[in-house]
Short mmCIF file of C-alpha atoms in Angstrom, two decimals:
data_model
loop_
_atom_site.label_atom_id
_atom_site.label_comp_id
_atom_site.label_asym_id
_atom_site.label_seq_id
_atom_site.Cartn_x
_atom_site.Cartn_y
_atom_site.Cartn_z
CA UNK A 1 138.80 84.22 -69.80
CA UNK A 2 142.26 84.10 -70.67
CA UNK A 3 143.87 83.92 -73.50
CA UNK A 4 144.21 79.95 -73.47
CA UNK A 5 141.31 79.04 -72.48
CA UNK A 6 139.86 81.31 -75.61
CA UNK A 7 141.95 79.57 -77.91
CA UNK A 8 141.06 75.99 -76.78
CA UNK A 9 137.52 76.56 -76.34
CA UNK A 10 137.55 78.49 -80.02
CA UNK A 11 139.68 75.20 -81.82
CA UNK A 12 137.80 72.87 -79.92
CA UNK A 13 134.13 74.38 -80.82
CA UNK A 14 135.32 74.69 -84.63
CA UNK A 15 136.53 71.26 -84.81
CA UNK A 16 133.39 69.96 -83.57
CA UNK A 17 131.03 71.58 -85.69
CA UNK A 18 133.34 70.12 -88.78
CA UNK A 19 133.18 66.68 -87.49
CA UNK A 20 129.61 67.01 -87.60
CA UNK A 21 129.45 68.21 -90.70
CA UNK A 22 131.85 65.97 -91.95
CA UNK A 23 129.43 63.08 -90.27
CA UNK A 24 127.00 64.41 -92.17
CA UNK A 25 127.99 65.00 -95.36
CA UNK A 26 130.08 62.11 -96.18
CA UNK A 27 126.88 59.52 -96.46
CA UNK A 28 126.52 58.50 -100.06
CA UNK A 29 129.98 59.80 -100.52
CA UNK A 30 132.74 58.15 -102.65
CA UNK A 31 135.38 56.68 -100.61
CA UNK A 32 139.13 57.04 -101.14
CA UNK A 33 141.69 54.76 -99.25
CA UNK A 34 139.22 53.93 -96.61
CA UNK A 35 137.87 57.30 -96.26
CA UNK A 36 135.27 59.65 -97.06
CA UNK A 37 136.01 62.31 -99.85
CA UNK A 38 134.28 64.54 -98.75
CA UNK A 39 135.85 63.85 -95.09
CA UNK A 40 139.08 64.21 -96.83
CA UNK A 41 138.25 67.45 -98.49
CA UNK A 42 137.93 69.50 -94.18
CA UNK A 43 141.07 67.81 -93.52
CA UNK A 44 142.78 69.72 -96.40
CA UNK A 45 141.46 72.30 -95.39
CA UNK A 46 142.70 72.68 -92.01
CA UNK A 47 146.46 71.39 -93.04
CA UNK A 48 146.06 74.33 -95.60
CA UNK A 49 145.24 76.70 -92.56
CA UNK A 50 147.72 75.11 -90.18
CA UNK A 51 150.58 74.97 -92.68
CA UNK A 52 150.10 79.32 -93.26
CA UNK A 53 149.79 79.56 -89.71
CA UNK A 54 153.00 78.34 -89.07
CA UNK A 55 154.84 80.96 -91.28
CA UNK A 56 152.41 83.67 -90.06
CA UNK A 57 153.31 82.93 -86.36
CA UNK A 58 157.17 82.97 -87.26
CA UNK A 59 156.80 86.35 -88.90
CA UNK A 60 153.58 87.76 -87.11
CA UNK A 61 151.60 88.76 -90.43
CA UNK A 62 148.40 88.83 -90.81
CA UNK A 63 148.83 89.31 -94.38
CA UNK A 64 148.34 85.78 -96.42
CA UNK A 65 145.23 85.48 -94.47
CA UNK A 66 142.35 85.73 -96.48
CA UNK A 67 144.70 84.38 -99.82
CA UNK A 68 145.01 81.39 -97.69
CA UNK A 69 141.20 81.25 -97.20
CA UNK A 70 140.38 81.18 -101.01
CA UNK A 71 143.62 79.07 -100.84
CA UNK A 72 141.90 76.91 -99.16
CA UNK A 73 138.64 76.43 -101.29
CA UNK A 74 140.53 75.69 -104.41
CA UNK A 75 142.30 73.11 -102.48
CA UNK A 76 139.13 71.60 -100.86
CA UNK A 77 137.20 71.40 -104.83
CA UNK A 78 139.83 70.60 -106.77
CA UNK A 79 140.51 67.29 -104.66
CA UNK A 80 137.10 66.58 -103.83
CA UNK A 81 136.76 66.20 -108.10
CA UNK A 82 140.02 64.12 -108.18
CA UNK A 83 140.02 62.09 -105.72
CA UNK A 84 135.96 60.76 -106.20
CA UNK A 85 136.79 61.15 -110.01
CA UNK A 86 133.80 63.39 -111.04
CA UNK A 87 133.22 64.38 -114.29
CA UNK A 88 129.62 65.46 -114.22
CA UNK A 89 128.10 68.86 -115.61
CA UNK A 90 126.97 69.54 -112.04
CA UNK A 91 130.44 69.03 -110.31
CA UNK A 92 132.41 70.51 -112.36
CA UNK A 93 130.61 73.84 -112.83
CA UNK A 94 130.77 73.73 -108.64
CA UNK A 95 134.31 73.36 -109.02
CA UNK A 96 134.82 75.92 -111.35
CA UNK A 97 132.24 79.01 -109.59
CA UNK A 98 134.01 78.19 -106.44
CA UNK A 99 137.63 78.54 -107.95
CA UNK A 100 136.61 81.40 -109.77
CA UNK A 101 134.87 83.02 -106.98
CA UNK A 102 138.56 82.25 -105.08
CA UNK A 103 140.73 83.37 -107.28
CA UNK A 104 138.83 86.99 -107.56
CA UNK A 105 138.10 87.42 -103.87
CA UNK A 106 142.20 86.08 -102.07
CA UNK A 107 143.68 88.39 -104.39
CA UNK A 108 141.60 91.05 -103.98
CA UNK A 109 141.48 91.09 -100.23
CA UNK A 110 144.95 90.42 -100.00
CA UNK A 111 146.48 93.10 -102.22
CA UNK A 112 144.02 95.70 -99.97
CA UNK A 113 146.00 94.34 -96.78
CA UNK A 114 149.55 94.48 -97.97
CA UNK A 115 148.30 98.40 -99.39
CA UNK A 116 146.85 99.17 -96.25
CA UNK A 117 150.12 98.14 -94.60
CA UNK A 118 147.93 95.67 -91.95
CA UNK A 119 144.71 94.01 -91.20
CA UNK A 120 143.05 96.23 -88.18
CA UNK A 121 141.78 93.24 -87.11
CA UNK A 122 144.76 91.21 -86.20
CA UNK A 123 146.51 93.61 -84.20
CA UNK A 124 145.49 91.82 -80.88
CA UNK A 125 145.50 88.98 -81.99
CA UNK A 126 148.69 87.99 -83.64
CA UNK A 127 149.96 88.59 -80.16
CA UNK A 128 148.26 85.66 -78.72
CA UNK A 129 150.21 81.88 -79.81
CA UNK A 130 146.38 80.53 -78.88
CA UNK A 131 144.05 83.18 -80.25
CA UNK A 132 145.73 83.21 -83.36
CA UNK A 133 145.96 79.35 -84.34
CA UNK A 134 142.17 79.43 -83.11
CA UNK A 135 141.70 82.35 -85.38
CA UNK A 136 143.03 80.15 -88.47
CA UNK A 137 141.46 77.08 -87.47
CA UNK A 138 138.12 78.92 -86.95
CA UNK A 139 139.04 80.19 -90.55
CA UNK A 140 139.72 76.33 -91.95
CA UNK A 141 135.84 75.63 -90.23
CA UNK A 142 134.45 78.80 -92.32
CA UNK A 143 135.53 77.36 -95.17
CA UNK A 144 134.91 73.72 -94.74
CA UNK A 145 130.92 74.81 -93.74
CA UNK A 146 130.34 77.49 -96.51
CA UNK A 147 131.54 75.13 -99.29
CA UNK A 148 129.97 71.60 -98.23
CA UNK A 149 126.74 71.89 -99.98
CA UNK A 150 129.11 71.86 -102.85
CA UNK A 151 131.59 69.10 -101.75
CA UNK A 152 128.78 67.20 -100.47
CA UNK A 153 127.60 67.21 -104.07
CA UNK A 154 130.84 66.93 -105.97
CA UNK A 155 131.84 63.47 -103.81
CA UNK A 156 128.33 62.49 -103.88
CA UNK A 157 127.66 58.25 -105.78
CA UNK A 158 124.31 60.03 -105.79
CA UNK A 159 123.87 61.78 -109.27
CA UNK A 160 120.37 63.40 -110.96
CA UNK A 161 119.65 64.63 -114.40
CA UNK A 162 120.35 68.45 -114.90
CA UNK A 163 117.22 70.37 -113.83
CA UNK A 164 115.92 73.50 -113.69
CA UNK A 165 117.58 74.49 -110.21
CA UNK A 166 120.52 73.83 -111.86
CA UNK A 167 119.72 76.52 -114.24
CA UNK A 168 118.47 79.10 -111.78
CA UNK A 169 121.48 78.66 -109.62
CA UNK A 170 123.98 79.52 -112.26
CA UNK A 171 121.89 82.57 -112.53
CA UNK A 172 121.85 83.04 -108.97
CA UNK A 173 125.55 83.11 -108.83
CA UNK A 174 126.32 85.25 -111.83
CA UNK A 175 124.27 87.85 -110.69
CA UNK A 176 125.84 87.72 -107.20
CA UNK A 177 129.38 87.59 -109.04
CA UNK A 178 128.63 91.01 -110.66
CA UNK A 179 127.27 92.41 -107.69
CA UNK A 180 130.45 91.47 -105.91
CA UNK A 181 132.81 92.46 -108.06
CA UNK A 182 131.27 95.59 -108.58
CA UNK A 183 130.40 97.14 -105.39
CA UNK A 184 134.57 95.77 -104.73
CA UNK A 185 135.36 98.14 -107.65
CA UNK A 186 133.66 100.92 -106.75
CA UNK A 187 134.51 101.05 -103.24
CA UNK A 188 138.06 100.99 -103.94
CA UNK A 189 137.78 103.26 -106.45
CA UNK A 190 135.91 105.83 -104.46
CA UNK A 191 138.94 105.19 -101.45
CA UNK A 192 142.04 105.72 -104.29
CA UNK A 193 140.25 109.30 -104.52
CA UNK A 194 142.27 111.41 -101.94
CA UNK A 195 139.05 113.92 -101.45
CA UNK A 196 137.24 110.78 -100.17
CA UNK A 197 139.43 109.75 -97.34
CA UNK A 198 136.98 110.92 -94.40
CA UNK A 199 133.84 109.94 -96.66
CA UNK A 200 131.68 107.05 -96.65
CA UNK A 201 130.63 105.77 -99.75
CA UNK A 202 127.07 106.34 -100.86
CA UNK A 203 127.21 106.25 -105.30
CA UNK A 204 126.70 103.00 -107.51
CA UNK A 205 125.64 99.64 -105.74
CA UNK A 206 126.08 101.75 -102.14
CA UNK A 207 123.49 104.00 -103.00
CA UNK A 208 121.34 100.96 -103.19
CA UNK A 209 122.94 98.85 -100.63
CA UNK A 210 124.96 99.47 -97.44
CA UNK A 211 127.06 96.59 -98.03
CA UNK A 212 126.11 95.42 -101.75
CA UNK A 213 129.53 93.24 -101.67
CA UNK A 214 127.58 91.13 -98.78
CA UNK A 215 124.55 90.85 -100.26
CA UNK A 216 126.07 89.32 -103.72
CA UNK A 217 128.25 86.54 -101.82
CA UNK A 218 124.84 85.47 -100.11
CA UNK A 219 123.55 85.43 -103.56
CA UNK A 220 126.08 83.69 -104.97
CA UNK A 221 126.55 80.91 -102.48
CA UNK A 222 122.44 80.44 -102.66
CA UNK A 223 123.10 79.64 -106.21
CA UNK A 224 125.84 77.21 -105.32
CA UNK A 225 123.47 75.53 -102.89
CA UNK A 226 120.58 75.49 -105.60
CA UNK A 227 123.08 73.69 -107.84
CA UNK A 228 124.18 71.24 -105.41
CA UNK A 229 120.64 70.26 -104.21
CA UNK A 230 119.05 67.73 -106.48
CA UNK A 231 121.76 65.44 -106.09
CA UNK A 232 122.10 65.70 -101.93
CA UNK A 233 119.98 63.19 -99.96
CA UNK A 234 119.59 61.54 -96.39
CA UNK A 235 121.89 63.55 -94.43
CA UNK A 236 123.55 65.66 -96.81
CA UNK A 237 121.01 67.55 -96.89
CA UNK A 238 122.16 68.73 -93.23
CA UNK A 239 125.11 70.36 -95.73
CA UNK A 240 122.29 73.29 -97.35
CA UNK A 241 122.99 75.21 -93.55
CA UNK A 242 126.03 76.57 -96.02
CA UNK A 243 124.13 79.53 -97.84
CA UNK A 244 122.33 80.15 -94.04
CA UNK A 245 125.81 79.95 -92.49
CA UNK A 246 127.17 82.70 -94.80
CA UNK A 247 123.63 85.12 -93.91
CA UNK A 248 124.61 84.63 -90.12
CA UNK A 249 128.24 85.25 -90.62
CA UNK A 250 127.94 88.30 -92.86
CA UNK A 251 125.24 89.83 -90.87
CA UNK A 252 125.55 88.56 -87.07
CA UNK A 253 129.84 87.66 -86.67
CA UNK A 254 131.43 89.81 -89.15
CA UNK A 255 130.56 91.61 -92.04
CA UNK A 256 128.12 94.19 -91.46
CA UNK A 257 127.65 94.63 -87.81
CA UNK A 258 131.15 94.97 -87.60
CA UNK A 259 131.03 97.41 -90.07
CA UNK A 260 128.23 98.86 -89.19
CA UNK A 261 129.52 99.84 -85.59
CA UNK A 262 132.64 101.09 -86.97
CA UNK A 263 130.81 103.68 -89.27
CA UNK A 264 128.79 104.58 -86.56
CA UNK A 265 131.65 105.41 -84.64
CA UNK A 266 133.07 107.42 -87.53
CA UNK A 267 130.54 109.64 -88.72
CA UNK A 268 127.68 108.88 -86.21
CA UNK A 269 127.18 112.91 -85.71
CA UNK A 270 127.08 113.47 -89.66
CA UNK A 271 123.40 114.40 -90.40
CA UNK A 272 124.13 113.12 -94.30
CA UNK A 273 125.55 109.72 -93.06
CA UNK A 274 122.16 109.88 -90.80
CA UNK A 275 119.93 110.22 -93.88
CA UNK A 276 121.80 107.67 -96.07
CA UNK A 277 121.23 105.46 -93.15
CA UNK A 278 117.21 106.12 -92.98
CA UNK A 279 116.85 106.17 -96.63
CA UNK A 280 119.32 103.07 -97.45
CA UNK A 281 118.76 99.35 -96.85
CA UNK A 282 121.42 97.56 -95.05
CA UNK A 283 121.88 94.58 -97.15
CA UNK A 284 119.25 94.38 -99.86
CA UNK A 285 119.86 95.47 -103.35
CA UNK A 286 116.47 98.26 -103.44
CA UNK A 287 116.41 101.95 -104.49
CA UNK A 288 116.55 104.60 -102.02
CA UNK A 289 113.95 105.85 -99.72
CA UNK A 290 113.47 109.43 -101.08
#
């Protein structure tokens, strides 16, 4: 397959799974100049996306990628609550996790890149005119289907009192917050140590976790979907895939296997990296097989 025919086939598929969620999400949604919000809200994000990529493509960089993706989800919130006018508990704590969530995770992930000088990823792929505008489209797609529990909910003319879900959820995504952050913090932490530059990391969260980052943005995007679910009905509730959408991409498309492979490339022959392997679960939070 060339590289074309990748590209279409890649924008094409991501489009289409938007417009059905888009289909789906916008029932019971308020309506803004003859269209859906919530509609309106995977629209921004793809202009966001498309808008980057043409500056990326002009200088090759991979660089504002992931800023662009949390970018992206401030954009998407933030109009969803203007432009339906809500000014409930429920929607506005959405909009605010989400934007703080953002505005941890671009910055973070962007300020590795521009250290690390590149994003491994890319280097194939900014090569390609098609691969790489399917490659930011697929990225405007991630977005639009991780965060529509919430914009479903934020856009909704349904509303419900606040219940106990609503409760548990904010728990839910504080304590997938911390984990985040902190597994971030010591990971880069262990890699500013020059001693650990042919190391893997296996102290704090990672002697609990293999990937404890992963398993606190499930967590946290549960809780968003916990939040958001009293006040979804008919179809909307086709917008809960979100939390299951981030499980599959974290675990299945990127994330860990990816990961995963690329450890097992590194120190595959290390009888220490074998045993914290054995002894330590992949994604769970869960002490240490002894």
């Amino acid at each position: 397959m060339n590289d074309w025919t990748l590209g279409i086939l890649g924008i094409a598929g991501g489009l289409l799974v938007a417009v059905l969620i888009g289909w789906a999400g916008s029932s019971y949604s308020v309506v803004a100049g003859g269209w859906p919000v919530f509609v309106l809200c995977g629209v921004f994000a793809y202009l966001v996306q498309w808008l980057m990529f043409v500056h990326a493509w002009v200088k090759r960089t991979e660089h504002y990628f992931d800023l662009t993706g949390s970018i992206t989800y401030i954009v998407m919130v933030v109009s969803g609550a203007l432009l339906s006018g809500a000014s409930d508990p429920r929607s506005l704590l959405l909009v605010a996790l989400i934007v703080v969530w953002a505005l941890r995770l671009g910055p973070f992930l962007f300020l590795r890149v521009r250290k690390a000088g590149e994003d491994r990823r890319f280097r194939s792929i900014k090569a390609s005119f098609p691969v790489f505008l399917m490659t930011w489209t697929l990225q405007g797609t991630w977005g639009f289907i991780t965060a529509c529990c919430a914009l479903a909910a934020i856009t909704s003319l349904h509303s419900v009192p606040i219940g106990a879900p609503f409760w548990i959820g904010l728990g839910l995504w504080v304590c997938g917050f911390i984990v985040e952050v902190t597994a971030d913090q010591q990971k880069s932490a262990f890699r500013a140590n020059p001693e650990n530059a042919d190391k893997f990391i296996r102290s704090g969260l990672w002697a609990w976790s293999r990937h404890p980052n992963y398993f606190g943005e499930i967590v946290l995007w549960l809780g968003i979907a916990l939040i958001a679910y009293p006040v979804l009905v008919g179809w909307q509730l086709v917008t809960l895939i979100s939390p299951l959408f981030v499980v599959v991409l974290l675990t299945f498309i990127s994330g860990v296997r990816m990961l995963e492979n690329r450890a097992d490339k590194t120190w595959g022959d290390d009888p220490e990296y074998q045993a914290y392997k054995r002894n330590t679960p992949v994604l769970m939070l869960w002490p240490p097989r002894s």
